Structure formats: C-alpha cells, structure tokens
PDB file of C-alpha atoms in Angstrom:
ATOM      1  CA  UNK A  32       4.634 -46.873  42.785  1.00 52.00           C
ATOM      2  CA  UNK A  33       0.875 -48.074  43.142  1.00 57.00           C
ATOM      3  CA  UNK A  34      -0.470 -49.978  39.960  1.00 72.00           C
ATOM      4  CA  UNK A  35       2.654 -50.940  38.071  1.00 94.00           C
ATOM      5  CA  UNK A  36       2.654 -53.981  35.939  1.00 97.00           C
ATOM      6  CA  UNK A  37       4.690 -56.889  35.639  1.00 97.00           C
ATOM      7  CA  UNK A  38       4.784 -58.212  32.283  1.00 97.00           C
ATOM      8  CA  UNK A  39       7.125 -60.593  30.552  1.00 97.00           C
ATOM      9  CA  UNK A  40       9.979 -58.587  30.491  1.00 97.00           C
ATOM     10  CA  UNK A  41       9.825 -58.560  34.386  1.00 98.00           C
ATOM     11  CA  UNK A  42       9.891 -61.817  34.884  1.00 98.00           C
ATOM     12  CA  UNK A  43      13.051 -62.557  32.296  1.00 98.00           C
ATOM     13  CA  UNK A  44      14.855 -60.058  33.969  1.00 98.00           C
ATOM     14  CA  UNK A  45      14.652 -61.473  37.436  1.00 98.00           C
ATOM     15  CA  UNK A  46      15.193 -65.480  35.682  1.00 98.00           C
ATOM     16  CA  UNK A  47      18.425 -63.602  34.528  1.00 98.00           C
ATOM     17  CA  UNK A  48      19.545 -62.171  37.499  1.00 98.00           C
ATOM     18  CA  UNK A  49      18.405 -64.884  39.769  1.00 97.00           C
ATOM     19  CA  UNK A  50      19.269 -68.221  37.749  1.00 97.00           C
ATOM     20  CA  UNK A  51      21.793 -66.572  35.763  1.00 95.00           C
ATOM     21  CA  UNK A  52      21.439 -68.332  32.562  1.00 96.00           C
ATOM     22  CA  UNK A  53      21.762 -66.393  29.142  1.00 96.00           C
ATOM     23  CA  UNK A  54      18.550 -64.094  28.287  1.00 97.00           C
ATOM     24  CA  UNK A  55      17.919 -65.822  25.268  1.00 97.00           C
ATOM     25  CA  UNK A  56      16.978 -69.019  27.095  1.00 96.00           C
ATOM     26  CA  UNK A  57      15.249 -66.958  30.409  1.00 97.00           C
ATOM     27  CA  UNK A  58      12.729 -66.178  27.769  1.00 97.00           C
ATOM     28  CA  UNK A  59      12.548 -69.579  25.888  1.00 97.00           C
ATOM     29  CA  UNK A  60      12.117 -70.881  29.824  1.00 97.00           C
ATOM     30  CA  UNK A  61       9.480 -68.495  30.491  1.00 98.00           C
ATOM     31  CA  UNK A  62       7.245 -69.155  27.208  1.00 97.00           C
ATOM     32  CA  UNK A  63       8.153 -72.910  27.822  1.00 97.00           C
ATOM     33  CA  UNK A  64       6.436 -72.716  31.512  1.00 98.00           C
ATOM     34  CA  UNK A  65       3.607 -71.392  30.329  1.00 98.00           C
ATOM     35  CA  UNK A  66       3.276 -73.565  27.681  1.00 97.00           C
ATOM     36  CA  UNK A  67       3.057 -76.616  29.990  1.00 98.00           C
ATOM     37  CA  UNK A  68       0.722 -75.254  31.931  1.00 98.00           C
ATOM     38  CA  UNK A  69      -1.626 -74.292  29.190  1.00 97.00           C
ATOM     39  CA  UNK A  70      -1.053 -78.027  27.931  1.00 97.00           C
ATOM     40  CA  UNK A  71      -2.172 -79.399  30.770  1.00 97.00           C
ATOM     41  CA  UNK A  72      -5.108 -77.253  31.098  1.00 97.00           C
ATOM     42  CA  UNK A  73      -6.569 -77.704  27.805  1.00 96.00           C
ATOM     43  CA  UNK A  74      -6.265 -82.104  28.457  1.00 96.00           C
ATOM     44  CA  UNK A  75      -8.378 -80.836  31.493  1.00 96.00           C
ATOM     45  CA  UNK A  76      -5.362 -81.514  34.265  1.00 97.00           C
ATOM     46  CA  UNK A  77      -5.448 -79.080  36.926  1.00 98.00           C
ATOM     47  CA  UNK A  78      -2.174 -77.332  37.883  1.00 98.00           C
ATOM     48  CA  UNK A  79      -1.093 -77.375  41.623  1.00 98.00           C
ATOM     49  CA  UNK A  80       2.080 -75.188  42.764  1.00 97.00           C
ATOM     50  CA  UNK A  81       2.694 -75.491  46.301  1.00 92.00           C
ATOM     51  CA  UNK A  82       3.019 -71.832  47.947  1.00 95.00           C
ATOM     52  CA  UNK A  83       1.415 -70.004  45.232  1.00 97.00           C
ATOM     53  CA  UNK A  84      -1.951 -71.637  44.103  1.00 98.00           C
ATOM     54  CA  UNK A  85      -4.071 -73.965  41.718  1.00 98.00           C
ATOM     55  CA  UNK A  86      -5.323 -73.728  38.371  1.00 98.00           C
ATOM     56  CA  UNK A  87      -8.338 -75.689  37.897  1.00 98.00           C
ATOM     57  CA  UNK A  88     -10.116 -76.510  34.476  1.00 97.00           C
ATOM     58  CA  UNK A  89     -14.402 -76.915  35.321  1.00 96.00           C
ATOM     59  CA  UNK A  90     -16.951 -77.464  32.638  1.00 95.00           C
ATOM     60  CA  UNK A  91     -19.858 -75.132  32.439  1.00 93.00           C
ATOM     61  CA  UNK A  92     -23.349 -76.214  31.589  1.00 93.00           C
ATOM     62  CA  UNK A  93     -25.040 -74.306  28.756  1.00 92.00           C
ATOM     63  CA  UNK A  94     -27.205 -71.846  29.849  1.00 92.00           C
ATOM     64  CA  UNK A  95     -29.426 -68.860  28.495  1.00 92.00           C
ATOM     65  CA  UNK A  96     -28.345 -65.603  28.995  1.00 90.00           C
ATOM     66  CA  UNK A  97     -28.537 -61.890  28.100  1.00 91.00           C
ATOM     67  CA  UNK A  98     -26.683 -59.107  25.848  1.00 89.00           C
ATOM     68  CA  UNK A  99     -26.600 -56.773  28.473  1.00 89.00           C
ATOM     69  CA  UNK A 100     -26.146 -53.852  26.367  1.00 90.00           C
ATOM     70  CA  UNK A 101     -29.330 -54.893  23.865  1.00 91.00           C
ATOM     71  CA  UNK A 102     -31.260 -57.044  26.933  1.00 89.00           C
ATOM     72  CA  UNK A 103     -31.699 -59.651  24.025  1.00 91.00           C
ATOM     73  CA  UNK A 104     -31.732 -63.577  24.796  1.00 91.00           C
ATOM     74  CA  UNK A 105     -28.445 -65.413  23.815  1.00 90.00           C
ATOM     75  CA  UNK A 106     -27.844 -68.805  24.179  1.00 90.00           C
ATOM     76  CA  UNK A 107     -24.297 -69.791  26.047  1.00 90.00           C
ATOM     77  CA  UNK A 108     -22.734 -72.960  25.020  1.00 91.00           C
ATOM     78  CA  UNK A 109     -21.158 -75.463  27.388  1.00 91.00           C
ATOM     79  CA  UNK A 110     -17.562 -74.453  27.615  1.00 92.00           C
ATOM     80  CA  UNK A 111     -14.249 -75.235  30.055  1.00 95.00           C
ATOM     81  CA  UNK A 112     -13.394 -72.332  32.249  1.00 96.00           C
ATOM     82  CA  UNK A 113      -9.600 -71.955  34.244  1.00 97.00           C
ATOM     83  CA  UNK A 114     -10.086 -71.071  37.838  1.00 97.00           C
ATOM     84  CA  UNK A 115      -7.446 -69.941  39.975  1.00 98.00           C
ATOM     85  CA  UNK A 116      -7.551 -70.540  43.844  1.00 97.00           C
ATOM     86  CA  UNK A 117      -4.997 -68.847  45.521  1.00 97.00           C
ATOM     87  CA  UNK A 118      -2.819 -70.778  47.942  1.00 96.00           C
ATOM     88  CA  UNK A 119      -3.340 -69.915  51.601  1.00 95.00           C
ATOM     89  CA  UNK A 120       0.133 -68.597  51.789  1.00 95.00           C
ATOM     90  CA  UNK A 121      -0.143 -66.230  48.717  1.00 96.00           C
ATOM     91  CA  UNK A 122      -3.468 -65.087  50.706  1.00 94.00           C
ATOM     92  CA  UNK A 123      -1.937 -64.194  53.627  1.00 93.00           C
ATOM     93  CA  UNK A 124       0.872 -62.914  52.063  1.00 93.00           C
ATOM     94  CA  UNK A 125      -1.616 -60.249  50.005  1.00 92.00           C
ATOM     95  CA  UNK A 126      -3.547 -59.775  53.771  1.00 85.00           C
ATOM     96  CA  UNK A 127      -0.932 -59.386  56.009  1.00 72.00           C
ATOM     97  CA  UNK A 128       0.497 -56.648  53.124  1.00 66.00           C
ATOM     98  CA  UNK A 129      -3.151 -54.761  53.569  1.00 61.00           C
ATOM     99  CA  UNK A 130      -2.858 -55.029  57.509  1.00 60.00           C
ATOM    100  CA  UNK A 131       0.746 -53.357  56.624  1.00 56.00           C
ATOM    101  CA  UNK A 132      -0.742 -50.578  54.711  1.00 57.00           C
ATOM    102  CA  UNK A 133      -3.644 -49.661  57.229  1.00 53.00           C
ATOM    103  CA  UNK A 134      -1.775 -50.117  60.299  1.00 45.00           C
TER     104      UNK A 134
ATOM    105  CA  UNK B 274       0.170 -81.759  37.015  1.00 98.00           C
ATOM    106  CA  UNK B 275       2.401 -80.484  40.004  1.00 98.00           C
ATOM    107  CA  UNK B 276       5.465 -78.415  40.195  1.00 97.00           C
ATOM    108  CA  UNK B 277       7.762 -81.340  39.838  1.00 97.00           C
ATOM    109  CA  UNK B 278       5.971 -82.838  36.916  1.00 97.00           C
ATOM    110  CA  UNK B 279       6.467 -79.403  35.507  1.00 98.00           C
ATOM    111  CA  UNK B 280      10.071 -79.671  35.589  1.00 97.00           C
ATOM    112  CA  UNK B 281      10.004 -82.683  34.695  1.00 97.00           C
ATOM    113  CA  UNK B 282       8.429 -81.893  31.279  1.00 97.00           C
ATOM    114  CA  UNK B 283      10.553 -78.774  31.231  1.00 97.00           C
ATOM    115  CA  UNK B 284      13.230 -80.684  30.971  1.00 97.00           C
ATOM    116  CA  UNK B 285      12.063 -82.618  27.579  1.00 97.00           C
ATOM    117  CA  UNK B 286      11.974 -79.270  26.160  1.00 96.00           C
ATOM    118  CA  UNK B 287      15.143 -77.940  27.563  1.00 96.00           C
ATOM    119  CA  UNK B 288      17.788 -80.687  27.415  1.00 96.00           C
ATOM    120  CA  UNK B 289      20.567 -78.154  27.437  1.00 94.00           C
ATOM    121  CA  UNK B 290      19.542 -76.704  30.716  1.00 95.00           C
ATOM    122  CA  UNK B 291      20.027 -78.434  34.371  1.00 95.00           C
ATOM    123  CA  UNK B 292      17.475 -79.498  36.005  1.00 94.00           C
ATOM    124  CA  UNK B 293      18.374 -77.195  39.680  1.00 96.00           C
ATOM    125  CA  UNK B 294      18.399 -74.313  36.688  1.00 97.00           C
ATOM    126  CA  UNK B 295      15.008 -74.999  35.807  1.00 97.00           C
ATOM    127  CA  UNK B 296      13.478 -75.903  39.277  1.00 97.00           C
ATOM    128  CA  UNK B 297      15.110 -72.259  40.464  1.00 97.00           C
ATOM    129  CA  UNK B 298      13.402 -70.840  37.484  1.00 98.00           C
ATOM    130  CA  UNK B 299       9.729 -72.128  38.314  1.00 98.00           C
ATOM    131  CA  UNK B 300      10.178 -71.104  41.819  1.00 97.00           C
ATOM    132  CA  UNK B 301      11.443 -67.589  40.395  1.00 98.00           C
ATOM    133  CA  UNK B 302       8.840 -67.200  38.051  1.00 98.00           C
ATOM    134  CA  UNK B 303       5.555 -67.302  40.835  1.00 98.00           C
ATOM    135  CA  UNK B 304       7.625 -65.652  43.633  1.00 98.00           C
ATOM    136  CA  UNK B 305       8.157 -62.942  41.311  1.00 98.00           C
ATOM    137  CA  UNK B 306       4.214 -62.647  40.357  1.00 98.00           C
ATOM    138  CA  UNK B 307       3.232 -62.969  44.476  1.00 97.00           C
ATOM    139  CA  UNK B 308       5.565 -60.117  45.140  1.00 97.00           C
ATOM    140  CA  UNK B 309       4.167 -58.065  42.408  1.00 97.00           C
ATOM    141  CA  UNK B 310       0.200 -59.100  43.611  1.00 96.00           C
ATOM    142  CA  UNK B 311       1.660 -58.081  47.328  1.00 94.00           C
ATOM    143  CA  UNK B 312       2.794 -54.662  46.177  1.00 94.00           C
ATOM    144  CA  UNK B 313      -0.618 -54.590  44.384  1.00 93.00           C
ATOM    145  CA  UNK B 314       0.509 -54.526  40.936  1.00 96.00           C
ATOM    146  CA  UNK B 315      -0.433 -56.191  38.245  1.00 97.00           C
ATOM    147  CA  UNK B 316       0.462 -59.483  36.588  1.00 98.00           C
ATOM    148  CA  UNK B 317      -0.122 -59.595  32.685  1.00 98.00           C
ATOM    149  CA  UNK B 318       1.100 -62.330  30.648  1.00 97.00           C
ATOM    150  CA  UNK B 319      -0.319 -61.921  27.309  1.00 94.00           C
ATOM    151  CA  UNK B 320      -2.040 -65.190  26.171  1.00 94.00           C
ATOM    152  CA  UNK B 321      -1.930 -66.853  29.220  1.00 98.00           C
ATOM    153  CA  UNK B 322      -3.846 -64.213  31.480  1.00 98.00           C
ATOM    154  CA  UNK B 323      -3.819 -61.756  34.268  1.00 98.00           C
ATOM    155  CA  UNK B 324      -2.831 -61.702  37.632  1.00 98.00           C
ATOM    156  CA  UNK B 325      -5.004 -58.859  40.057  1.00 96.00           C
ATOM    157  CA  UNK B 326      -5.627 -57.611  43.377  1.00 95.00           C
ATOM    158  CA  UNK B 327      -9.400 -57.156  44.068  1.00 93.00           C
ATOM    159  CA  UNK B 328     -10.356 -55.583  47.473  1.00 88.00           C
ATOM    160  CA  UNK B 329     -12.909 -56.785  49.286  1.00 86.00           C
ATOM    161  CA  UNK B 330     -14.813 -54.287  51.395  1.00 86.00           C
ATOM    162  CA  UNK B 331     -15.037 -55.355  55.180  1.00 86.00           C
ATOM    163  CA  UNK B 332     -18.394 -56.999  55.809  1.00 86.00           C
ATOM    164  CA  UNK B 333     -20.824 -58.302  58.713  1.00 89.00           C
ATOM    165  CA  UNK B 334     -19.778 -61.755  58.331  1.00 87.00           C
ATOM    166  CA  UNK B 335     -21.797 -65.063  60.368  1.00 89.00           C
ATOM    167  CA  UNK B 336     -20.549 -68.043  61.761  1.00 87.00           C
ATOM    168  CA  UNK B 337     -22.648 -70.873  60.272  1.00 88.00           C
ATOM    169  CA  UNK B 338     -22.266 -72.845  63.045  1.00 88.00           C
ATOM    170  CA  UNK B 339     -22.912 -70.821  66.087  1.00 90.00           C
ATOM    171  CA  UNK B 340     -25.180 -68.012  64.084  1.00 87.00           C
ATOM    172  CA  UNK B 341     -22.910 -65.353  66.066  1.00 89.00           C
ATOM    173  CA  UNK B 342     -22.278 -62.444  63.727  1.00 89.00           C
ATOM    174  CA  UNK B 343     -18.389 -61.709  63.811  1.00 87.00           C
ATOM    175  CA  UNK B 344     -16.664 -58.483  61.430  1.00 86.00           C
ATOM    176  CA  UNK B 345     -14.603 -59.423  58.512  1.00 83.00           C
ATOM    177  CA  UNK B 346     -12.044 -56.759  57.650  1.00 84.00           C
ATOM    178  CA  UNK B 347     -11.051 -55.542  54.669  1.00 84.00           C
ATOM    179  CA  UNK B 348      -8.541 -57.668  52.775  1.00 86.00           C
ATOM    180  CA  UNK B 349      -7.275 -58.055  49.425  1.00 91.00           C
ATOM    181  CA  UNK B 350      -7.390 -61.119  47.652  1.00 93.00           C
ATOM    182  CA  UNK B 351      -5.544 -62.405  44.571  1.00 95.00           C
ATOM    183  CA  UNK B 352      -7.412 -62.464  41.348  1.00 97.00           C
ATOM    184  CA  UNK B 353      -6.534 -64.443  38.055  1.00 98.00           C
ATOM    185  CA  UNK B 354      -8.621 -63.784  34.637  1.00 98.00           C
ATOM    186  CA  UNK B 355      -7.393 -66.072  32.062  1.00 98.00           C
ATOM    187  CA  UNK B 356      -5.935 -64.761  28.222  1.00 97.00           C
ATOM    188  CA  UNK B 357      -7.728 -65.115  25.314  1.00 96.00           C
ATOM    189  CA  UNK B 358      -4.911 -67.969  24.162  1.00 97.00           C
ATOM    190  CA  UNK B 359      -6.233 -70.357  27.411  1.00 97.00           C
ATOM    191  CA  UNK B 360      -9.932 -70.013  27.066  1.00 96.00           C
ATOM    192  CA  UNK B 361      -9.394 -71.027  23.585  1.00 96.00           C
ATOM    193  CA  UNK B 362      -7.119 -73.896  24.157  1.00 96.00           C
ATOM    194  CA  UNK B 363      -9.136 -74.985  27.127  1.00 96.00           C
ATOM    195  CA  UNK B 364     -12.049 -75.255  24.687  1.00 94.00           C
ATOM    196  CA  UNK B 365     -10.720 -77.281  22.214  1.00 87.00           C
ATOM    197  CA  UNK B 366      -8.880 -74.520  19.975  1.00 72.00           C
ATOM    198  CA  UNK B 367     -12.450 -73.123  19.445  1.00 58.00           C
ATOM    199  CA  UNK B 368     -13.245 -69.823  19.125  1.00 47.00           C
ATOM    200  CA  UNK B 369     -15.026 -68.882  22.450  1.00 50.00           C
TER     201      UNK B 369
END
C-alpha cells in the first residue's frame, strides 16, 4: 500500500472517469496543464491554486560552493529556482492523515 | 497566474472542450495529487517534477514571543522538487 506512485497514467485515468471526456484528450488536457504552468513559471509568474498550494519562481544570487564528493571550489551561477508552498489546507490535510495513523 | 487564468488559457488550447470540462479537470488533477501525498505516495510527473511526503521529526519548538518552550509533534509535510524540463525552462532554456 505504503509508497506507491502516482504518475501520469493516474491522473488520466481519474480525468476519464471523473470528467468523462475521451482518453485521448484527458491526456492532451493533462500535458496542456502542465504546460501552462511551466509557461508561466519560466516568464517568472508565480502559480497560485486555491486549496492545494503556490508555485513560486525566486532568483538565486551566485555563490561559491563545493563538489562535495572532491571538496573542490565551484562557482554557482545566478539561476531561477520553483518553490512550492503548500496550501494550509493540503497541510492539514497531510497532518491530520499522520494524527490518523498514530492515533 | 491563478486557477481561473489557467482555464482561461486552457481554453485557447482546447477550443473543442467546455469550459465546466476543463475547470472539473484542473480541480481533478491536484485533488488527485493531495490524495496521493495524504496516503503518502508519491507524485512524479516526468518533466515537470515530484510531489513527496517528508516527515518531520517532533521537536522542542519556542514561542518567539513569549520565549515559552512548547512540543511540536511529528507531522508530515508536502514536498515538491521540480523536473529537469522546469529548472531548465525557468532558466532561460539553459542547461542548468
């Protein structure tokens, strides 16, 4: 049960079931979704979806760091990095699941 | 960009589909992934990234305003590492 993993093919199966369109476009939907969000992203606009969380694009400064298999200098270029902060509901939902488990 | 300006441009690229299709879809899509983080599975979405549970260990914790220590239990908490596709895109379509 523990450690299963939803992939794809999980998520077009329950677009089919739940919306009840044709397969073929349950998968064009899902690749579309992510698509948009990964648009936005990259033209640095954060995603918001109520209930489930925000992605959030923030730039990094360069900085010096370290191979840490060789413990050699490297220098890190400035880059964008995609945070995701979990809405509160999709935290309780994983907390109050925990509480389930223990109690 | 919000959940109805996601639809919104869903709809551009999927004039054949109704727009109460579509909304049902989005709201499908990340109900689906929070009942699979509750369960504590895992999300993967190849390109895009991966959805985890991490567990964080119950801990003395301190109320910055009063200095009183109070215990923090255990919890989970969702985690999301983004695919090698977004990091890239993100970045200008670099290389990282």
């Amino acid at each position: 049960m523990a450690n299963a993993t939803l992939t794809r093919v999980g998520l077009i199966d329950a677009l089919v079931k739940e919306v009840g369109l044709a397969r073929p476009d349950c998968a064009l939907l899902l690749e579309s979704v992510f698509e948009e969000i990964t648009t936005a992203l990259a033209a640095k606009d954060d995603v918001k979806l109520a209930r489930f969380g925000g992605f959030h694009v923030r730039d990094k400064r360069p900085r010096v760091g370290r191979n840490p298999k060789t413990g050699e200098t490297a220098a890190i270029k400035a880059r964008r990095v995609v945070t995701f902060r979990p809405s509160h509901i999709l935290r309780a939902r994983l907390g109050d699941a925990a509480a389930m488990a223990e109690g | 960009m919000l959940r109805s300006e996601l639809v919104t441009a869903l709809a551009a690229r999927h004039p054949d589909l109704r727009s109460s299709d579509l909304e049902r879809a989005v709201d499908v899509i990340f109900e689906e992934i929070s009942r699979a983080m509750e369960k504590g599975d895992r999300v993967e979405l190849r390109g895009f990234g991966a959805f985890s549970v991490r567990e964080r260990e119950a801990r003395e914790g301190r109320n910055p305003r009063t200095g009183k220590s109070v215990s923090i239990d255990a919890k989970r908490v969702p985690f999301f590492r983004p695919g090698k596709e977004l990091r890239e895109r993100v970045n200008g379509g670099a290389a990282d």
